XYZ file of C-alpha atoms in Angstrom:
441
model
C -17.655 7.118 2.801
C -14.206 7.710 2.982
C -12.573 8.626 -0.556
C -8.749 7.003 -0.925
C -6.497 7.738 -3.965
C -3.549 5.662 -5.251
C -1.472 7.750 -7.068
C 1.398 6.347 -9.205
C 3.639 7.572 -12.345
C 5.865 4.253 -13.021
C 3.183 1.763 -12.478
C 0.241 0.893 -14.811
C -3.105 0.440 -13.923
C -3.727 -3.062 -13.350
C -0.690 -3.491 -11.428
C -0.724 -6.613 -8.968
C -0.045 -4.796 -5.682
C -1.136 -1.607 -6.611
C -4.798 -2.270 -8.317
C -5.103 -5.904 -8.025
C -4.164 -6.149 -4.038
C -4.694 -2.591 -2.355
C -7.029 -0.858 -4.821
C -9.764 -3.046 -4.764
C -9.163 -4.070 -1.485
C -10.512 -1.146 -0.188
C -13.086 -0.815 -2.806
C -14.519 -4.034 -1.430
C -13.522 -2.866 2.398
C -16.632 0.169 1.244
C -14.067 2.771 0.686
C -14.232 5.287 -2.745
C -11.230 4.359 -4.277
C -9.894 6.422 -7.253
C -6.583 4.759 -8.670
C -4.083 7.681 -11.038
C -2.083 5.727 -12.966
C -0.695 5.870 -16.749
C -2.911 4.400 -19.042
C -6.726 5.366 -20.151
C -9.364 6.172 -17.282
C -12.227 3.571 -16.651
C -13.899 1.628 -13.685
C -12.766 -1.725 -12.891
C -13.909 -4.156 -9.889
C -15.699 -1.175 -8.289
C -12.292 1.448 -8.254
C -12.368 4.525 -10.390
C -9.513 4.876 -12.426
C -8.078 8.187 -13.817
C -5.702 7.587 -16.516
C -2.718 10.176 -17.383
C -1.473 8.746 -20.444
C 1.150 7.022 -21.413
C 4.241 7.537 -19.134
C 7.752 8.932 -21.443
C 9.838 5.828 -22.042
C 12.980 5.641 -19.354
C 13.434 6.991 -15.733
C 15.272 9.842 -17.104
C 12.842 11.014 -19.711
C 9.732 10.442 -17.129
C 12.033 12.953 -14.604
C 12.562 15.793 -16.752
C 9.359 15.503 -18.600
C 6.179 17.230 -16.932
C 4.305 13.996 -16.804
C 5.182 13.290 -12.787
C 3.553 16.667 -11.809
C 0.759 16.200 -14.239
C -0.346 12.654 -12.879
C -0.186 14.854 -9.033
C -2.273 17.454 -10.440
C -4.749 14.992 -11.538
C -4.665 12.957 -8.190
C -4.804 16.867 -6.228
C -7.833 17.720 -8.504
C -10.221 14.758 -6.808
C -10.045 15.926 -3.155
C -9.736 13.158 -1.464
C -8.975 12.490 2.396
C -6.168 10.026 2.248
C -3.342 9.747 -0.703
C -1.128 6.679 -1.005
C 1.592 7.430 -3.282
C 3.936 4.499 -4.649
C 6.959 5.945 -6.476
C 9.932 8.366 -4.795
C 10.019 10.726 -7.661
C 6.586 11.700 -5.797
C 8.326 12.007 -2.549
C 8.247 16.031 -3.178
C 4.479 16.042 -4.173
C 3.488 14.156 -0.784
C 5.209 16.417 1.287
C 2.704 19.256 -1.075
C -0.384 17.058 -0.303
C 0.456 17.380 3.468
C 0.632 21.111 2.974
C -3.072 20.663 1.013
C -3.921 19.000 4.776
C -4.230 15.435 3.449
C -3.712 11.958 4.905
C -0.614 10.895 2.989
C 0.755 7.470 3.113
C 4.006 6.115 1.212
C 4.515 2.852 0.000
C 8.002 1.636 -0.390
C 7.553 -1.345 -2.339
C 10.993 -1.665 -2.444
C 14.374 -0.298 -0.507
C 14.790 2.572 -3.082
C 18.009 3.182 -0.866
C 19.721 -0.152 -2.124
C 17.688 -0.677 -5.815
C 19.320 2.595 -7.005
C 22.833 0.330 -6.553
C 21.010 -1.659 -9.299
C 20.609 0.511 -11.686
C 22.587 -0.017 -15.159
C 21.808 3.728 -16.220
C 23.754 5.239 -13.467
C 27.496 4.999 -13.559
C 28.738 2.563 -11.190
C 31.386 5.530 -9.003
C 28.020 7.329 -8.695
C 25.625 4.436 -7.517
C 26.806 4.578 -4.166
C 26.753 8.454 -3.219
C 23.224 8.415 -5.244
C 22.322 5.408 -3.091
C 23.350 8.189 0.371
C 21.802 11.200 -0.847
C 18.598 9.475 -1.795
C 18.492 7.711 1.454
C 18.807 11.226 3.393
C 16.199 12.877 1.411
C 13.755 9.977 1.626
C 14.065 10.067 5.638
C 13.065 13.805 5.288
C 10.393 13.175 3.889
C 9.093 9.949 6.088
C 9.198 12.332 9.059
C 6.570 14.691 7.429
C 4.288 11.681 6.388
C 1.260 9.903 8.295
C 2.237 6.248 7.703
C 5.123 4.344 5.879
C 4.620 1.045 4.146
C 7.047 -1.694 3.382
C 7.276 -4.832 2.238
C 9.017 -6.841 4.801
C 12.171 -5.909 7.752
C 15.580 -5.962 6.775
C 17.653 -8.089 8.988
C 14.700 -8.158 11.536
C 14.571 -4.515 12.143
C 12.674 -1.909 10.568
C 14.824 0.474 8.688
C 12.423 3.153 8.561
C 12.314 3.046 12.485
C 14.084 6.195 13.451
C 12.260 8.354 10.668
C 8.852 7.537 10.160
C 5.752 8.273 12.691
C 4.055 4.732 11.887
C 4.870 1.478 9.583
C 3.367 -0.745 7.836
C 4.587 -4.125 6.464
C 2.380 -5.355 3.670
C 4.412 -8.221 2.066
C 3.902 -8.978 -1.674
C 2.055 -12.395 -0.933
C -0.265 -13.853 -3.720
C -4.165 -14.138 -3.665
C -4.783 -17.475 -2.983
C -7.787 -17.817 -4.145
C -6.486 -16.981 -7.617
C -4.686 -20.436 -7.389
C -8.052 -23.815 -7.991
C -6.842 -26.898 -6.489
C -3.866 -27.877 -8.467
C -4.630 -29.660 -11.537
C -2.440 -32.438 -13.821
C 0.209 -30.480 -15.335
C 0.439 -30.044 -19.133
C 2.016 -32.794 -21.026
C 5.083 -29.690 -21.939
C 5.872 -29.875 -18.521
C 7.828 -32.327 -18.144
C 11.508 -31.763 -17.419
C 10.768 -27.935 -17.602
C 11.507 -25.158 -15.372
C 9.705 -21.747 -15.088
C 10.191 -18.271 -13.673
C 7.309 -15.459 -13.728
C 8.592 -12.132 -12.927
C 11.060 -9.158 -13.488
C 13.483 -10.455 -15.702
C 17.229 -9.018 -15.117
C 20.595 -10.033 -14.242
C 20.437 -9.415 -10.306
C 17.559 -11.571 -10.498
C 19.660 -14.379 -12.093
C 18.268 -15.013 -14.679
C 21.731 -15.442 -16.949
C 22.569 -18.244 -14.312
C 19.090 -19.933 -14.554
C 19.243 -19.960 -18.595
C 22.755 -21.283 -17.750
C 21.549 -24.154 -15.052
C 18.755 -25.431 -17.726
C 21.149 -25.897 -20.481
C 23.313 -28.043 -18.335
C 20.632 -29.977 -16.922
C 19.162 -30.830 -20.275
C 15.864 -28.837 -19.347
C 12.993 -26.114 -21.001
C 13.012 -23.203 -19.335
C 9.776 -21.039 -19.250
C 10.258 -17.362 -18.845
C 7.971 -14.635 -18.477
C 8.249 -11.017 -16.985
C 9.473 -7.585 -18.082
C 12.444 -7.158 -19.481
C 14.731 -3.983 -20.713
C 15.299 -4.719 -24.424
C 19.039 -4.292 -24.225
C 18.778 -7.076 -21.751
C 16.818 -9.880 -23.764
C 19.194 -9.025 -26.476
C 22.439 -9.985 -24.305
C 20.521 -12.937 -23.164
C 19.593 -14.036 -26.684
C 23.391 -13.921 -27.891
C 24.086 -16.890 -24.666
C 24.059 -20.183 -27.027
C 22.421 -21.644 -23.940
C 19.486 -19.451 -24.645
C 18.090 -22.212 -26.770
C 16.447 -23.755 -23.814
C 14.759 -20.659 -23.410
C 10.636 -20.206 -24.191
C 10.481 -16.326 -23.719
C 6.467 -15.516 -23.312
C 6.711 -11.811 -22.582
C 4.525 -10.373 -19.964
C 1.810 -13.312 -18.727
C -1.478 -10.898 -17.442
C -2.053 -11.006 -13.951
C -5.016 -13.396 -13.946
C -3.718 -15.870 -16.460
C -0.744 -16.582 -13.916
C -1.864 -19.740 -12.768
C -2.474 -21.346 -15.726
C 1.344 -20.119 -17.132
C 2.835 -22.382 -14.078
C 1.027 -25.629 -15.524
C 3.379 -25.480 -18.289
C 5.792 -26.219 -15.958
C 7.256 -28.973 -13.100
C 9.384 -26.683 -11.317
C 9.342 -22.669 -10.447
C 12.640 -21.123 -9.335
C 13.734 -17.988 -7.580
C 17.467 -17.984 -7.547
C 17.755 -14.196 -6.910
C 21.869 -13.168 -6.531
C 22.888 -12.196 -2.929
C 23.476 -8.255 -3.419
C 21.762 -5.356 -2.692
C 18.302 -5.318 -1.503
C 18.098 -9.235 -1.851
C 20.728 -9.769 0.242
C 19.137 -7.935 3.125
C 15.183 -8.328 3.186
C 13.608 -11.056 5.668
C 11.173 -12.229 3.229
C 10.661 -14.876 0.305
C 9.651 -13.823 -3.315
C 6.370 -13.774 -4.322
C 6.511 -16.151 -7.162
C 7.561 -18.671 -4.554
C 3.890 -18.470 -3.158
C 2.846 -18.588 -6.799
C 4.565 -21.856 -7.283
C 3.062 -23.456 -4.620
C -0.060 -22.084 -4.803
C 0.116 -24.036 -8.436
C 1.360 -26.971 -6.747
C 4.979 -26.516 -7.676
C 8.270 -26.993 -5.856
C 10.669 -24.137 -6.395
C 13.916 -24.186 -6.245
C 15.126 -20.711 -3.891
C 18.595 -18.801 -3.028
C 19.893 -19.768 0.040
C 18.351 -17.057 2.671
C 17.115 -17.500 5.832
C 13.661 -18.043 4.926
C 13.991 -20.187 2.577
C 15.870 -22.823 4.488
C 13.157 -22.267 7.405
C 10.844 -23.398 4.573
C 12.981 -25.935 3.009
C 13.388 -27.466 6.496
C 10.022 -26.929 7.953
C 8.156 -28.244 5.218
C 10.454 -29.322 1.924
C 8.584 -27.785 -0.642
C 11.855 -25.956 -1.913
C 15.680 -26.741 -2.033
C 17.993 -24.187 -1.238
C 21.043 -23.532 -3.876
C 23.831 -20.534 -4.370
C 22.891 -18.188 -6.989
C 25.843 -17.627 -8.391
C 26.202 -21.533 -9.702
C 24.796 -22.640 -12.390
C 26.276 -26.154 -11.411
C 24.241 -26.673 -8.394
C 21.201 -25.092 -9.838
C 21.565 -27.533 -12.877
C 21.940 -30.360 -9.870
C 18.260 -29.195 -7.805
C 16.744 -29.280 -11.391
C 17.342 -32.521 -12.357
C 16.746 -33.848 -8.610
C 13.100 -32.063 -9.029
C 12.386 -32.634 -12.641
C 13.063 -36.707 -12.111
C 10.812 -36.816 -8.947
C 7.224 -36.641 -8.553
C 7.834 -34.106 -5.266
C 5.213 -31.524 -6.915
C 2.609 -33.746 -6.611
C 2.278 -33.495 -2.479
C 2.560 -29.703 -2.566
C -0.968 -29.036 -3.627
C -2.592 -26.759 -0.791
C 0.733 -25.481 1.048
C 0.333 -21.980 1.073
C -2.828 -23.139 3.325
C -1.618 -25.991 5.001
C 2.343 -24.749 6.136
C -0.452 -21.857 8.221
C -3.036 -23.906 9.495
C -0.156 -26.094 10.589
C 1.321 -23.081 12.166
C -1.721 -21.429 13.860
C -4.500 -23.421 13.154
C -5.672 -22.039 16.671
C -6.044 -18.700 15.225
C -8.992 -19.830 12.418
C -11.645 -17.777 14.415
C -15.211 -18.847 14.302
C -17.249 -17.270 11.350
C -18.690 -14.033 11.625
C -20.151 -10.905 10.053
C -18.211 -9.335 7.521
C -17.758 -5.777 7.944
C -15.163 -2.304 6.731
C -13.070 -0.780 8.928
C -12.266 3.131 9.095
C -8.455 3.100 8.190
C -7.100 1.442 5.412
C -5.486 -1.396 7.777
C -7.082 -4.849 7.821
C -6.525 -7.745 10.306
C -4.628 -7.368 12.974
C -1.821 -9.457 14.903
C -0.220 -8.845 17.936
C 3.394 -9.567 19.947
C 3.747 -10.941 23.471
C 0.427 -9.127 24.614
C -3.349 -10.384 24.907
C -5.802 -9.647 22.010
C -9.510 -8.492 23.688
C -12.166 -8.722 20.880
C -14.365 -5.529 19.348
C -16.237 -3.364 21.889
C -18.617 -3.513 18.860
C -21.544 -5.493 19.929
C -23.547 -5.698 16.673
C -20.529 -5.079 14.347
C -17.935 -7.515 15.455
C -16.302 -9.063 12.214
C -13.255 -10.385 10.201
C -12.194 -6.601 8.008
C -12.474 -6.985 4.614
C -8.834 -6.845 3.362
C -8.660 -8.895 0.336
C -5.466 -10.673 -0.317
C -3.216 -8.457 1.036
C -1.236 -9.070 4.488
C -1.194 -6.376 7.273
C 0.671 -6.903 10.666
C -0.101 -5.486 13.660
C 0.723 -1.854 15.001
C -2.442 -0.996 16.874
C -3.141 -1.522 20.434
C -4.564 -5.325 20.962
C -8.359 -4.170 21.972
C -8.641 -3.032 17.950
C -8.146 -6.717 16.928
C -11.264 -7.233 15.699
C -10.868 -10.990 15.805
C -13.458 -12.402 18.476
C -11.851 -15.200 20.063
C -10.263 -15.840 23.053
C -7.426 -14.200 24.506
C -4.166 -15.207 22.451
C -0.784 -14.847 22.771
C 2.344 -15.166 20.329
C 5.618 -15.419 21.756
C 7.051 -13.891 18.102
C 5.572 -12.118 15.626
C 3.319 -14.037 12.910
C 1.818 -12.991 9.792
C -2.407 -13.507 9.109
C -3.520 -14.529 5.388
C -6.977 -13.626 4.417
C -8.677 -14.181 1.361
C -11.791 -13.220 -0.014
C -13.608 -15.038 -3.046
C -15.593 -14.108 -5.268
C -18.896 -14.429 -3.589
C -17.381 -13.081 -0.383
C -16.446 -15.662 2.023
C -13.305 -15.557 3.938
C -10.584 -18.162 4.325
C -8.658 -17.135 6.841
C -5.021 -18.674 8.030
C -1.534 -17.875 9.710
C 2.042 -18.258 9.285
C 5.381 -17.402 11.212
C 7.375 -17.650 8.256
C 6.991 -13.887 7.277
C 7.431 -11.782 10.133
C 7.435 -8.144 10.686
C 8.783 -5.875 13.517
């Protein structure tokens, strides 16, 4: 069996993409998976988990303290074949792994390049030379690795193309299964918005407080948030629309959106946001709860709003037209036809591509289904042990040759990339469906 380790320093333990959608992905794929993360050590939905404590408080303090070289010490100690490592202060311990002869995989969850531009503890004449020199060294390093993952292209090309041997695009796309046929909505949520996620200003969050005050509307918020942050937002007088619930646990994410008739995403056009060919994750959530949402303006989202008007599409920066989608949303009873459309906007996609059922078995690299451009798919030269990989919730594109498609149906063709969703339930059956609106290089 082959043994995998996660290793993180910023993240904690149950973390959605890193425990809840790769971890025990694999663990269920048949792979040993041991997970290093902050926190206390224990076993969880069949991954081992070696905690390192509790991380210093602050990027700086985590930096200069020796709690980023512990945490690789730990992950060194276990052996194992293949590393994924999900934070760039452990660029410089990969490239040590590859010297220990290990598998080492990255995973950019985000573009590091353009989030450092973010950043309110580094002084705005520096962000940009930081945002260079950390760009340079991180291409180094991608040369020296076995496989890059990210989370989606950036203006339909893949930035990492020129530096790294082999990419991966594992978008941030919720379980579906962790979403039961939406249900009546609490009696709260009427005229009430939500948002469940990182809470800061590039986010736009002051402008979403802003847009519920003027449209006379509750606003639900949950996520992390620095405390400097929630104190500025707590001085807005408009803040009195605001129900703060801290962080809402992974699992109890569903039930959080029934509080509310409307989710919004009204991320501000800079930085990494402004680039990425993707939609937010909480978008899926919303629908997935049987919400509308109300989106920024991005290419996506008006291929979403257009091809199947479960979300309006408004500027971030004003508060006046997000106040405007509100009320349109909050007065209408448009959330009660969105029920199953993170199924139903694939199957109306690709409903071709549902392949017939079959055995269930692992695969030998951590890469699940497979999808293919412009080129014919053959099925498994497998005889006995043709079957759907077991890959959880999480999304993986193609970047194998087509006879590794282990999907056994007839030959198929795309004309444009297209994105598989495959979810596994609790007593192991598949639902399996497609989409074009996420697409990867």
């Amino acid at each position: 069996m082959k043994r995998v380790c996660h290793l993180t320093s910023v993240h904690s333990s149950d973390d959605t993409r890193v425990f809840h959608k790769e971890c025990v992905s694999l663990a269920r794929a048949g792979y040993d998976v041991t997970l290093v993360a902050p926190g206390e050590s224990r076993e969880e939905l069949g991954v081992h988990i070696v905690g390192v404590g509790e991380k210093p408080v602050g990027t700086l303090n985590r930096l200069t303290s020796p709690f980023v070289k512990y945490a690789y010490e730990a992950a060194l100690a276990l052996d194992c074949e293949l590393y994924h490592l999900h934070d760039p202060e452990l660029l410089p311990y990969a490239l040590k792994l590859k010297r220990h002869g290990k598998t080492v995989i990255f995973d950019s969850h985000e573009f590091y390049s353009l989030l450092i531009q973010e950043k309110g503890y580094i002084p705005g004449f520096l962000k940009k030379p930081a945002s260079r020199i950390y760009g340079a060294l991180e291409a180094g390093v991608f040369k020296k690795l076995d496989a890059v993952i990210i989370p989606c292209t950036s203006f339909g090309k893949n930035p990492f193309e020129k530096c790294a041997k082999r990419t991966v695009i594992v978008d941030n796309l919720p379980d579906a299964g962790r979403f039961p046929p939406p249900e009546k909505l609490y009696p709260d949520a009427e005229n009430t918005v939500g948002y469940v996620g990182g809470v800061t200003a590039e986010r736009g969050i002051t402008n979403l407080i802003r847009a519920c005050a003027i449209a006379g509307a509750r606003l639900h918020l949950a996520g992390p948030v620095w405390p400097a942050y929630l104190e500025e937002l707590k001085k807005m007088p408009e803040f009195a629309c605001v129900d703060y619930a801290g962080v809402v646990p992974y699992a109890e994410v569903p039930e959080y959106c029934r509080h509310f008739s409307v989710g919004c995403a009204t991320l501000l056009n800079i930085h990494q946001y402004v680039c990425t060919d993707n939609l937010p994750t909480k978008v899926f959530e919303y629908m997935g709860a049987g919400l509308p949402s109300i989106v920024s303006d991005t290419p996506s989202a008006r291929e979403l709003e257009k091809d199947f008007g479960c979300c309006v599409c408004v500027d971030p920066d004003k508060p006046e037209e997000i106040a405007a989608a509100i009320r349109s949303r909050c007065a209408s009873s448009f959330s009660a036809r969105i029920g199953y459309l993170m199924e139903s906007i694939c199957a109306a996609r690709y409903a071709a591509l549902s392949p017939p059922p079959t055995a269930t078995v692992a695969t030998g690299m951590p890469v699940g289904i497979c999808t293919v451009e412009s080129r014919e798919s053959s099925p498994s030269i497998n005889e006995d042990l043709t079957g759907i990989p077991i890959t959880g919730s999480v999304v993986w594109p193609a970047i194998t040759p087509a006879r590794c498609a282990a999907l056994p149906a007839a030959a198929m063709i795309a004309s444009k990339p297209f994105w598989i969703f495959c979810t596994v339930s609790a007593d192991g059956l598949f639902s399996l469906s497609s989409s074009s609106l996420m697409r990867c290089a």
